mmCIF file of C-alpha atoms in Angstrom:
data_model
loop_
_atom_site.group_PDB
_atom_site.id
_atom_site.type_symbol
_atom_site.label_atom_id
_atom_site.label_comp_id
_atom_site.label_asym_id
_atom_site.label_seq_id
_atom_site.Cartn_x
_atom_site.Cartn_y
_atom_site.Cartn_z
ATOM 1 C CA MET A 1 85.934 -103.530 74.576
ATOM 2 C CA TYR A 2 85.691 -100.864 71.947
ATOM 3 C CA THR A 3 84.382 -98.441 74.522
ATOM 4 C CA GLN A 4 85.496 -96.566 77.603
ATOM 5 C CA SER A 5 82.214 -95.039 78.475
ATOM 6 C CA PHE A 6 82.345 -96.215 82.042
ATOM 7 C CA SER A 7 85.911 -94.524 82.357
ATOM 8 C CA VAL A 8 85.440 -91.302 80.597
ATOM 9 C CA SER A 9 83.693 -88.914 82.700
ATOM 10 C CA ASP A 10 81.280 -86.115 81.038
ATOM 11 C CA LYS A 11 78.416 -83.895 81.944
ATOM 12 C CA ASP A 12 75.921 -86.823 81.426
ATOM 13 C CA LYS A 13 77.429 -89.233 83.832
ATOM 14 C CA PRO A 14 74.854 -91.052 85.819
ATOM 15 C CA GLN A 15 75.567 -89.422 89.242
ATOM 16 C CA ALA A 16 74.906 -85.994 87.728
ATOM 17 C CA VAL A 17 71.419 -86.808 86.683
ATOM 18 C CA LYS A 18 68.940 -84.792 88.895
ATOM 19 C CA ALA A 19 65.629 -86.329 87.694
ATOM 20 C CA VAL A 20 63.340 -87.892 90.073
ATOM 21 C CA GLU A 21 62.043 -91.242 89.049
ATOM 22 C CA ASP A 22 58.692 -92.610 89.653
ATOM 23 C CA PRO A 23 59.086 -94.938 92.594
ATOM 24 C CA ALA A 24 56.582 -97.672 91.191
ATOM 25 C CA LEU A 25 58.200 -97.604 87.853
ATOM 26 C CA MET A 26 61.716 -97.620 89.397
ATOM 27 C CA ALA A 27 60.606 -100.784 91.537
ATOM 28 C CA GLN A 28 59.309 -102.704 88.450
ATOM 29 C CA PHE A 29 62.622 -101.790 86.735
ATOM 30 C CA ASP A 30 64.846 -102.831 89.680
ATOM 31 C CA GLU A 31 62.799 -106.121 89.817
ATOM 32 C CA ARG A 32 63.404 -107.008 86.343
ATOM 33 C CA ILE A 33 67.138 -106.267 86.632
ATOM 34 C CA ASP A 34 67.346 -108.311 89.750
ATOM 35 C CA ALA A 35 65.650 -111.130 88.091
ATOM 36 C CA ASP A 36 68.411 -110.907 85.200
ATOM 37 C CA GLY A 37 65.682 -110.054 82.752
ATOM 38 C CA ARG A 38 65.786 -107.798 79.639
ATOM 39 C CA ILE A 39 64.849 -104.292 79.151
ATOM 40 C CA GLU A 40 63.333 -103.481 75.661
ATOM 41 C CA PRO A 41 62.896 -100.189 73.911
ATOM 42 C CA GLN A 42 59.286 -99.856 74.708
ATOM 43 C CA ASP A 43 59.898 -100.542 78.332
ATOM 44 C CA TRP A 44 60.309 -97.750 81.003
ATOM 45 C CA MET A 45 63.677 -97.225 82.141
ATOM 46 C CA PRO A 46 65.652 -94.715 84.436
ATOM 47 C CA ASP A 47 66.915 -91.586 82.644
ATOM 48 C CA ALA A 48 70.384 -92.396 83.863
ATOM 49 C CA TYR A 49 70.230 -95.982 82.504
ATOM 50 C CA ARG A 50 69.181 -94.706 79.120
ATOM 51 C CA LYS A 51 72.094 -92.148 78.977
ATOM 52 C CA THR A 52 74.616 -94.625 80.164
ATOM 53 C CA LEU A 53 73.550 -96.961 77.356
ATOM 54 C CA VAL A 54 73.455 -94.263 74.494
ATOM 55 C CA ARG A 55 76.886 -93.170 75.756
ATOM 56 C CA GLN A 56 78.402 -96.756 75.759
ATOM 57 C CA ILE A 57 76.689 -98.132 72.657
ATOM 58 C CA SER A 58 77.606 -95.158 70.581
ATOM 59 C CA GLN A 59 81.205 -95.033 71.654
ATOM 60 C CA HIS A 60 81.302 -98.649 70.836
ATOM 61 C CA ALA A 61 79.847 -97.880 67.360
ATOM 62 C CA HIS A 62 82.497 -94.922 66.889
ATOM 63 C CA SER A 63 85.185 -97.399 67.857
ATOM 64 C CA GLU A 64 84.153 -99.912 65.313
ATOM 65 C CA ILE A 65 84.136 -97.275 62.480
ATOM 66 C CA ILE A 66 87.337 -95.690 63.608
ATOM 67 C CA GLY A 67 88.763 -98.963 64.055
ATOM 68 C CA MET A 68 88.491 -99.616 60.260
ATOM 69 C CA LEU A 69 91.152 -96.922 59.634
ATOM 70 C CA PRO A 70 94.462 -98.408 61.081
ATOM 71 C CA GLU A 71 93.992 -101.621 58.916
ATOM 72 C CA GLY A 72 92.187 -100.213 55.818
ATOM 73 C CA ASN A 73 95.172 -98.430 54.788
ATOM 74 C CA TRP A 74 96.989 -101.714 54.542
ATOM 75 C CA ILE A 75 94.464 -103.464 52.090
ATOM 76 C CA THR A 76 96.341 -102.086 49.035
ATOM 77 C CA ARG A 77 99.749 -103.100 50.687
ATOM 78 C CA ALA A 78 98.742 -106.627 51.774
ATOM 79 C CA PRO A 79 101.402 -109.103 50.961
ATOM 80 C CA SER A 80 99.267 -111.639 48.890
ATOM 81 C CA LEU A 81 95.788 -111.778 47.342
ATOM 82 C CA LYS A 82 94.642 -114.119 50.196
ATOM 83 C CA ARG A 83 95.830 -111.592 52.876
ATOM 84 C CA LYS A 84 94.049 -108.688 51.007
ATOM 85 C CA ALA A 85 90.784 -110.580 50.617
ATOM 86 C CA ILE A 86 90.611 -111.470 54.506
ATOM 87 C CA LEU A 87 91.526 -107.860 55.380
ATOM 88 C CA ILE A 88 88.821 -106.606 53.170
ATOM 89 C CA ALA A 89 86.252 -108.922 54.841
ATOM 90 C CA LYS A 90 87.501 -107.902 58.197
ATOM 91 C CA VAL A 91 87.247 -104.114 57.521
ATOM 92 C CA GLN A 92 83.939 -104.708 56.036
ATOM 93 C CA ASP A 93 82.783 -106.540 59.203
ATOM 94 C CA GLU A 94 83.891 -103.666 61.309
ATOM 95 C CA GLY A 95 81.716 -101.361 59.491
ATOM 96 C CA GLY A 96 78.731 -103.584 59.848
ATOM 97 C CA HIS A 97 79.296 -103.702 63.529
ATOM 98 C CA GLY A 98 79.077 -99.854 63.619
ATOM 99 C CA LEU A 99 75.848 -100.060 61.834
ATOM 100 C CA TYR A 100 74.392 -102.759 64.189
ATOM 101 C CA LEU A 101 75.414 -100.755 67.010
ATOM 102 C CA TYR A 102 74.162 -97.080 65.918
ATOM 103 C CA SER A 103 70.816 -98.944 65.108
ATOM 104 C CA ALA A 104 70.752 -100.262 68.699
ATOM 105 C CA ALA A 105 71.562 -96.988 70.245
ATOM 106 C CA GLU A 106 68.654 -95.307 68.084
ATOM 107 C CA THR A 107 66.241 -97.427 69.731
ATOM 108 C CA LEU A 108 66.866 -95.412 72.888
ATOM 109 C CA GLY A 109 65.747 -92.245 71.280
ATOM 110 C CA THR A 110 69.017 -90.670 69.933
ATOM 111 C CA SER A 111 69.480 -90.119 66.095
ATOM 112 C CA ARG A 112 72.335 -91.272 64.044
ATOM 113 C CA ASP A 113 72.928 -87.641 63.091
ATOM 114 C CA GLN A 114 73.346 -86.844 66.951
ATOM 115 C CA MET A 115 75.845 -89.375 67.479
ATOM 116 C CA LEU A 116 77.911 -88.639 64.521
ATOM 117 C CA ASP A 117 77.919 -84.963 65.260
ATOM 118 C CA ALA A 118 79.148 -85.927 68.790
ATOM 119 C CA LEU A 119 81.953 -87.911 67.348
ATOM 120 C CA HIS A 120 82.948 -85.382 64.547
ATOM 121 C CA SER A 121 82.937 -82.497 67.009
ATOM 122 C CA GLY A 122 85.254 -84.402 69.500
ATOM 123 C CA LYS A 123 82.712 -84.710 72.128
ATOM 124 C CA ALA A 124 82.154 -88.400 71.911
ATOM 125 C CA LYS A 125 85.052 -90.628 72.648
ATOM 126 C CA TYR A 126 86.019 -93.977 70.971
ATOM 127 C CA SER A 127 88.619 -96.699 71.966
ATOM 128 C CA SER A 128 92.080 -95.034 72.608
ATOM 129 C CA ILE A 129 93.692 -98.195 71.058
ATOM 130 C CA PHE A 130 92.853 -96.863 67.551
ATOM 131 C CA ASN A 131 95.000 -93.814 67.961
ATOM 132 C CA TYR A 132 98.200 -95.646 67.357
ATOM 133 C CA PRO A 133 99.925 -96.087 63.897
ATOM 134 C CA THR A 134 100.045 -99.469 62.082
ATOM 135 C CA LEU A 135 103.724 -99.356 60.978
ATOM 136 C CA ASN A 136 104.107 -102.498 59.154
ATOM 137 C CA TRP A 137 102.272 -105.517 58.204
ATOM 138 C CA ALA A 138 102.952 -107.343 61.390
ATOM 139 C CA ASP A 139 100.796 -104.478 63.299
ATOM 140 C CA VAL A 140 97.844 -106.039 61.248
ATOM 141 C CA GLY A 141 98.178 -109.389 62.708
ATOM 142 C CA VAL A 142 98.983 -108.079 66.196
ATOM 143 C CA ILE A 143 95.664 -105.922 65.993
ATOM 144 C CA GLY A 144 93.744 -109.216 65.070
ATOM 145 C CA TRP A 145 95.468 -111.318 67.761
ATOM 146 C CA LEU A 146 95.814 -108.815 70.773
ATOM 147 C CA VAL A 147 93.334 -106.055 69.907
ATOM 148 C CA ASP A 148 90.415 -108.035 68.877
ATOM 149 C CA GLY A 149 91.376 -110.825 71.486
ATOM 150 C CA ALA A 150 90.849 -108.105 74.156
ATOM 151 C CA ALA A 151 87.738 -106.937 72.574
ATOM 152 C CA ILE A 152 86.071 -110.411 72.454
ATOM 153 C CA MET A 153 87.032 -110.794 76.201
ATOM 154 C CA ASN A 154 85.038 -107.677 76.892
ATOM 155 C CA GLN A 155 82.323 -108.190 74.358
ATOM 156 C CA ILE A 156 81.207 -111.851 75.233
ATOM 157 C CA PRO A 157 79.654 -110.666 78.594
ATOM 158 C CA LEU A 158 77.850 -107.974 76.614
ATOM 159 C CA CYS A 159 75.658 -110.722 75.012
ATOM 160 C CA ARG A 160 74.103 -110.864 78.412
ATOM 161 C CA CYS A 161 73.558 -107.208 78.811
ATOM 162 C CA SER A 162 70.361 -106.240 80.268
ATOM 163 C CA TYR A 163 69.411 -103.933 77.300
ATOM 164 C CA GLY A 164 67.907 -106.332 74.724
ATOM 165 C CA PRO A 165 68.900 -104.751 71.295
ATOM 166 C CA TYR A 166 72.656 -104.259 72.518
ATOM 167 C CA ALA A 167 72.793 -107.787 73.769
ATOM 168 C CA ARG A 168 71.233 -109.198 70.505
ATOM 169 C CA ALA A 169 73.596 -107.178 68.223
ATOM 170 C CA MET A 170 76.505 -108.419 70.329
ATOM 171 C CA VAL A 171 75.902 -112.171 69.504
ATOM 172 C CA ARG A 172 76.710 -111.659 65.845
ATOM 173 C CA VAL A 173 79.569 -109.177 66.610
ATOM 174 C CA CYS A 174 81.415 -111.600 68.695
ATOM 175 C CA LYS A 175 81.101 -114.309 66.154
ATOM 176 C CA GLU A 176 82.744 -112.153 63.609
ATOM 177 C CA GLU A 177 85.388 -110.890 66.206
ATOM 178 C CA SER A 178 86.395 -114.401 66.836
ATOM 179 C CA PHE A 179 87.216 -114.648 63.107
ATOM 180 C CA HIS A 180 89.173 -111.507 63.320
ATOM 181 C CA GLN A 181 91.050 -112.891 66.250
ATOM 182 C CA ARG A 182 91.791 -116.168 64.715
ATOM 183 C CA GLN A 183 93.048 -114.537 61.369
ATOM 184 C CA GLY A 184 95.357 -112.197 63.192
ATOM 185 C CA TYR A 185 97.019 -115.102 64.958
ATOM 186 C CA GLU A 186 97.286 -117.265 61.939
ATOM 187 C CA ALA A 187 98.973 -114.420 60.011
ATOM 188 C CA LEU A 188 101.618 -113.970 62.731
ATOM 189 C CA LEU A 189 102.126 -117.843 62.847
ATOM 190 C CA VAL A 190 103.114 -117.659 59.134
ATOM 191 C CA MET A 191 105.401 -114.755 59.783
ATOM 192 C CA MET A 192 107.212 -116.454 62.721
ATOM 193 C CA GLN A 193 107.955 -119.402 60.349
ATOM 194 C CA GLY A 194 109.727 -117.113 58.022
ATOM 195 C CA SER A 195 112.887 -115.108 57.861
ATOM 196 C CA ASP A 196 114.667 -113.543 61.025
ATOM 197 C CA ALA A 197 113.472 -110.100 59.746
ATOM 198 C CA GLN A 198 109.898 -111.230 59.800
ATOM 199 C CA LYS A 199 110.093 -112.578 63.284
ATOM 200 C CA ALA A 200 111.777 -109.385 64.445
ATOM 201 C CA MET A 201 108.899 -107.531 62.851
ATOM 202 C CA VAL A 202 106.218 -109.517 64.742
ATOM 203 C CA GLN A 203 108.080 -109.163 68.025
ATOM 204 C CA ASP A 204 108.534 -105.438 67.540
ATOM 205 C CA ALA A 205 104.745 -105.155 66.818
ATOM 206 C CA VAL A 206 104.000 -107.174 70.060
ATOM 207 C CA ASN A 207 106.130 -105.042 71.991
ATOM 208 C CA ARG A 208 104.294 -101.782 70.840
ATOM 209 C CA TRP A 209 100.790 -103.050 71.365
ATOM 210 C CA TRP A 210 100.907 -105.271 74.477
ATOM 211 C CA TRP A 211 100.529 -102.623 77.067
ATOM 212 C CA LYS A 212 98.121 -100.618 74.980
ATOM 213 C CA CYS A 213 95.910 -103.684 74.859
ATOM 214 C CA LEU A 214 96.043 -104.090 78.598
ATOM 215 C CA ALA A 215 94.884 -100.565 78.902
ATOM 216 C CA MET A 216 91.815 -101.284 76.756
ATOM 217 C CA PHE A 217 90.049 -102.682 79.537
ATOM 218 C CA GLY A 218 89.865 -99.344 81.177
ATOM 219 C CA PRO A 219 91.459 -98.169 84.567
ATOM 220 C CA PRO A 220 91.731 -100.414 87.820
ATOM 221 C CA ASP A 221 88.532 -101.099 89.465
ATOM 222 C CA ALA A 222 89.230 -98.735 92.296
ATOM 223 C CA ASP A 223 89.485 -95.848 89.819
ATOM 224 C CA SER A 224 86.327 -96.665 87.654
ATOM 225 C CA PRO A 225 83.484 -95.527 89.886
ATOM 226 C CA ASN A 226 80.862 -95.562 87.134
ATOM 227 C CA SER A 227 81.553 -99.519 86.498
ATOM 228 C CA ALA A 228 79.680 -100.405 89.797
ATOM 229 C CA LEU A 229 76.460 -98.657 88.538
ATOM 230 C CA GLY A 230 76.802 -100.347 85.091
ATOM 231 C CA MET A 231 77.283 -103.677 86.947
ATOM 232 C CA ARG A 232 74.295 -103.146 89.147
ATOM 233 C CA TRP A 233 72.102 -102.513 86.041
ATOM 234 C CA GLY A 234 73.488 -105.686 84.231
ATOM 235 C CA ILE A 235 75.061 -103.437 81.283
ATOM 236 C CA LYS A 236 78.662 -104.433 82.458
ATOM 237 C CA ARG A 237 78.955 -108.077 83.708
ATOM 238 C CA VAL A 238 82.644 -108.389 84.738
ATOM 239 C CA SER A 239 84.912 -105.772 86.172
ATOM 240 C CA ASN A 240 87.749 -104.123 84.338
ATOM 241 C CA ASP A 241 90.527 -105.954 86.512
ATOM 242 C CA ASP A 242 88.880 -109.274 86.084
ATOM 243 C CA LEU A 243 88.635 -109.045 82.376
ATOM 244 C CA ARG A 244 92.107 -107.792 81.988
ATOM 245 C CA GLN A 245 93.311 -110.772 84.135
ATOM 246 C CA LYS A 246 91.429 -113.238 82.081
ATOM 247 C CA PHE A 247 92.900 -111.731 78.919
ATOM 248 C CA VAL A 248 96.507 -112.094 80.341
ATOM 249 C CA ASP A 249 95.915 -115.646 81.266
ATOM 250 C CA ALA A 250 94.599 -116.511 78.034
ATOM 251 C CA THR A 251 97.225 -114.874 76.092
ATOM 252 C CA VAL A 252 100.340 -116.095 77.728
ATOM 253 C CA PRO A 253 100.124 -119.575 76.474
ATOM 254 C CA GLN A 254 99.328 -118.267 72.884
ATOM 255 C CA ALA A 255 102.454 -116.099 72.910
ATOM 256 C CA ARG A 256 104.455 -119.259 73.960
ATOM 257 C CA VAL A 257 103.077 -121.184 70.903
ATOM 258 C CA LEU A 258 103.632 -118.292 68.604
ATOM 259 C CA GLY A 259 107.265 -118.044 69.845
ATOM 260 C CA VAL A 260 107.156 -114.350 71.009
ATOM 261 C CA THR A 261 108.151 -112.776 74.364
ATOM 262 C CA LEU A 262 105.624 -110.614 75.928
ATOM 263 C CA PRO A 263 107.342 -107.153 76.944
ATOM 264 C CA ASP A 264 106.687 -107.439 80.723
ATOM 265 C CA PRO A 265 109.587 -108.607 83.054
ATOM 266 C CA ASP A 266 107.193 -108.876 85.976
ATOM 267 C CA LEU A 267 104.890 -111.315 84.041
ATOM 268 C CA LYS A 268 105.048 -114.653 85.892
ATOM 269 C CA TRP A 269 102.737 -117.496 87.075
ATOM 270 C CA ASN A 270 101.390 -116.979 90.676
ATOM 271 C CA GLU A 271 100.753 -120.479 92.088
ATOM 272 C CA GLU A 272 98.847 -119.110 94.909
ATOM 273 C CA ARG A 273 96.540 -116.917 92.860
ATOM 274 C CA GLN A 274 96.353 -119.443 89.991
ATOM 275 C CA HIS A 275 96.866 -116.450 87.728
ATOM 276 C CA TYR A 276 99.609 -114.714 85.891
ATOM 277 C CA ASP A 277 101.037 -111.569 87.657
ATOM 278 C CA TYR A 278 101.953 -108.741 85.485
ATOM 279 C CA GLY A 279 103.592 -105.289 85.663
ATOM 280 C CA GLN A 280 102.195 -101.696 86.010
ATOM 281 C CA ILE A 281 100.317 -100.107 83.204
ATOM 282 C CA ASP A 282 101.105 -96.469 82.084
ATOM 283 C CA TRP A 283 97.810 -94.927 82.941
ATOM 284 C CA ASP A 284 99.125 -91.373 82.183
ATOM 285 C CA GLU A 285 99.712 -92.278 78.557
ATOM 286 C CA PHE A 286 96.240 -93.884 78.406
ATOM 287 C CA TRP A 287 94.403 -90.835 79.767
ATOM 288 C CA SER A 288 96.552 -88.481 77.476
ATOM 289 C CA THR A 289 95.467 -90.589 74.540
ATOM 290 C CA VAL A 290 91.774 -90.554 75.557
ATOM 291 C CA ALA A 291 91.961 -86.745 75.985
ATOM 292 C CA GLY A 292 92.954 -86.406 72.402
ATOM 293 C CA ASN A 293 96.744 -86.409 72.522
ATOM 294 C CA GLY A 294 97.630 -89.563 71.078
ATOM 295 C CA PRO A 295 99.892 -90.149 68.052
ATOM 296 C CA CYS A 296 96.975 -90.247 65.690
ATOM 297 C CA ASN A 297 93.878 -88.657 67.332
ATOM 298 C CA LYS A 298 93.810 -85.712 64.943
ATOM 299 C CA GLU A 299 94.455 -87.954 61.955
ATOM 300 C CA ARG A 300 91.811 -90.454 62.665
ATOM 301 C CA LEU A 301 89.088 -87.794 63.447
ATOM 302 C CA ASN A 302 89.965 -85.828 60.428
ATOM 303 C CA THR A 303 89.806 -88.767 58.154
ATOM 304 C CA ARG A 304 86.524 -90.028 59.671
ATOM 305 C CA VAL A 305 85.092 -86.407 58.951
ATOM 306 C CA LYS A 306 86.489 -86.338 55.433
ATOM 307 C CA ALA A 307 84.774 -89.551 54.764
ATOM 308 C CA TYR A 308 81.478 -88.419 56.017
ATOM 309 C CA ASN A 309 81.616 -85.202 53.989
ATOM 310 C CA ASP A 310 82.708 -86.924 50.834
ATOM 311 C CA GLY A 311 79.865 -89.370 51.079
ATOM 312 C CA GLU A 312 77.020 -86.600 51.507
ATOM 313 C CA TRP A 313 76.066 -87.046 47.673
ATOM 314 C CA VAL A 314 75.476 -90.773 48.349
ATOM 315 C CA ARG A 315 73.108 -89.942 51.299
ATOM 316 C CA ASP A 316 71.331 -87.387 49.447
ATOM 317 C CA ALA A 317 70.853 -89.704 46.422
ATOM 318 C CA ALA A 318 69.588 -92.474 48.650
ATOM 319 C CA GLN A 319 67.092 -90.080 50.301
ATOM 320 C CA ALA A 320 65.797 -88.785 46.924
ATOM 321 C CA TYR A 321 65.555 -92.251 45.490
ATOM 322 C CA ALA A 322 63.603 -93.148 48.742
ATOM 323 C CA ALA A 323 61.256 -90.197 48.484
ATOM 324 C CA LYS A 324 60.664 -90.944 44.831
ATOM 325 C CA GLN A 325 59.736 -94.582 45.580
ATOM 326 C CA GLU A 326 57.314 -93.424 48.311
ATOM 327 C CA ALA A 327 55.769 -91.051 46.081
ATOM 328 C CA ARG A 328 55.131 -93.692 43.272
ATOM 329 C CA GLN A 329 53.687 -96.284 45.810
ATOM 330 C CA LEU A 330 51.291 -93.435 47.142
ATOM 331 C CA LYS A 331 50.240 -92.590 43.618
ATOM 332 C CA GLU A 332 49.680 -96.357 42.900
ATOM 333 C CA LYS A 333 47.449 -96.642 45.826
ATOM 334 C CA VAL A 334 45.463 -93.648 45.087
ATOM 335 C CA ALA A 335 45.053 -94.757 41.479
#
């Protein structure tokens, strides 16, 4: 999932909330959650539930917007008109996902400006996976296959999230993400039918992205205490470790068809567990990147801030036009 809100601690984490909730309202909320019902914006909700959702949904939105950058710089260098059109469509989709999610978060009482200020100041996080460079065209395909494949594994359960606006937004997001995963895999299949240099390029990209994708699911369940509360509330439906295992089990056969080797000497089928065993993830690298020390952290954030500042005149023009239209409509009503 393009968010690590259950893993990244901050001053607003649920256990730090001191507000005393009304017992009757809390009982009604718990009853609806226990019945697997939906919470809507007009419904009462605990302050910790609201803050957790704002953090998760906004981080998800930030990740979609920042996620446009690693692939966006390959639009002008795509190897064919077909690949260029597909990549443009994909990057456009990611921008749309960000808008859906910012809108969903706004229903919780936080403004778009507040969320963007948190992102641009470095207070808010986004998925660490986007802080790595795309070195060649194969990286674009691998992001589609592995990164978006991991995202789908995380995001499908969110279609059943207890918060209605988030769940409904995720239905469309997941449909579009499935296209992203398929186009990435198809692009790699074509490259693997090409020259030895192309095949080597794909294998190199897989080597560099595999472990980072496994870390996308967040730390082991034992090291992710906030996940339990998220699952209790119906925000998070499947644990980090279970999602990671499902991703590994689904991806190994795909890699076999593709003709690439996943860079894990410990990767093997466990007959007793009926799952694949896999090696140890470098969590030190993960947390270092989350903390802002990844290869592209500063570059990604600076690019995003520049794009926002450069677009100020567009926002001002849109607001001026809206005000003009409103004034005209008011004048017509008076007349």
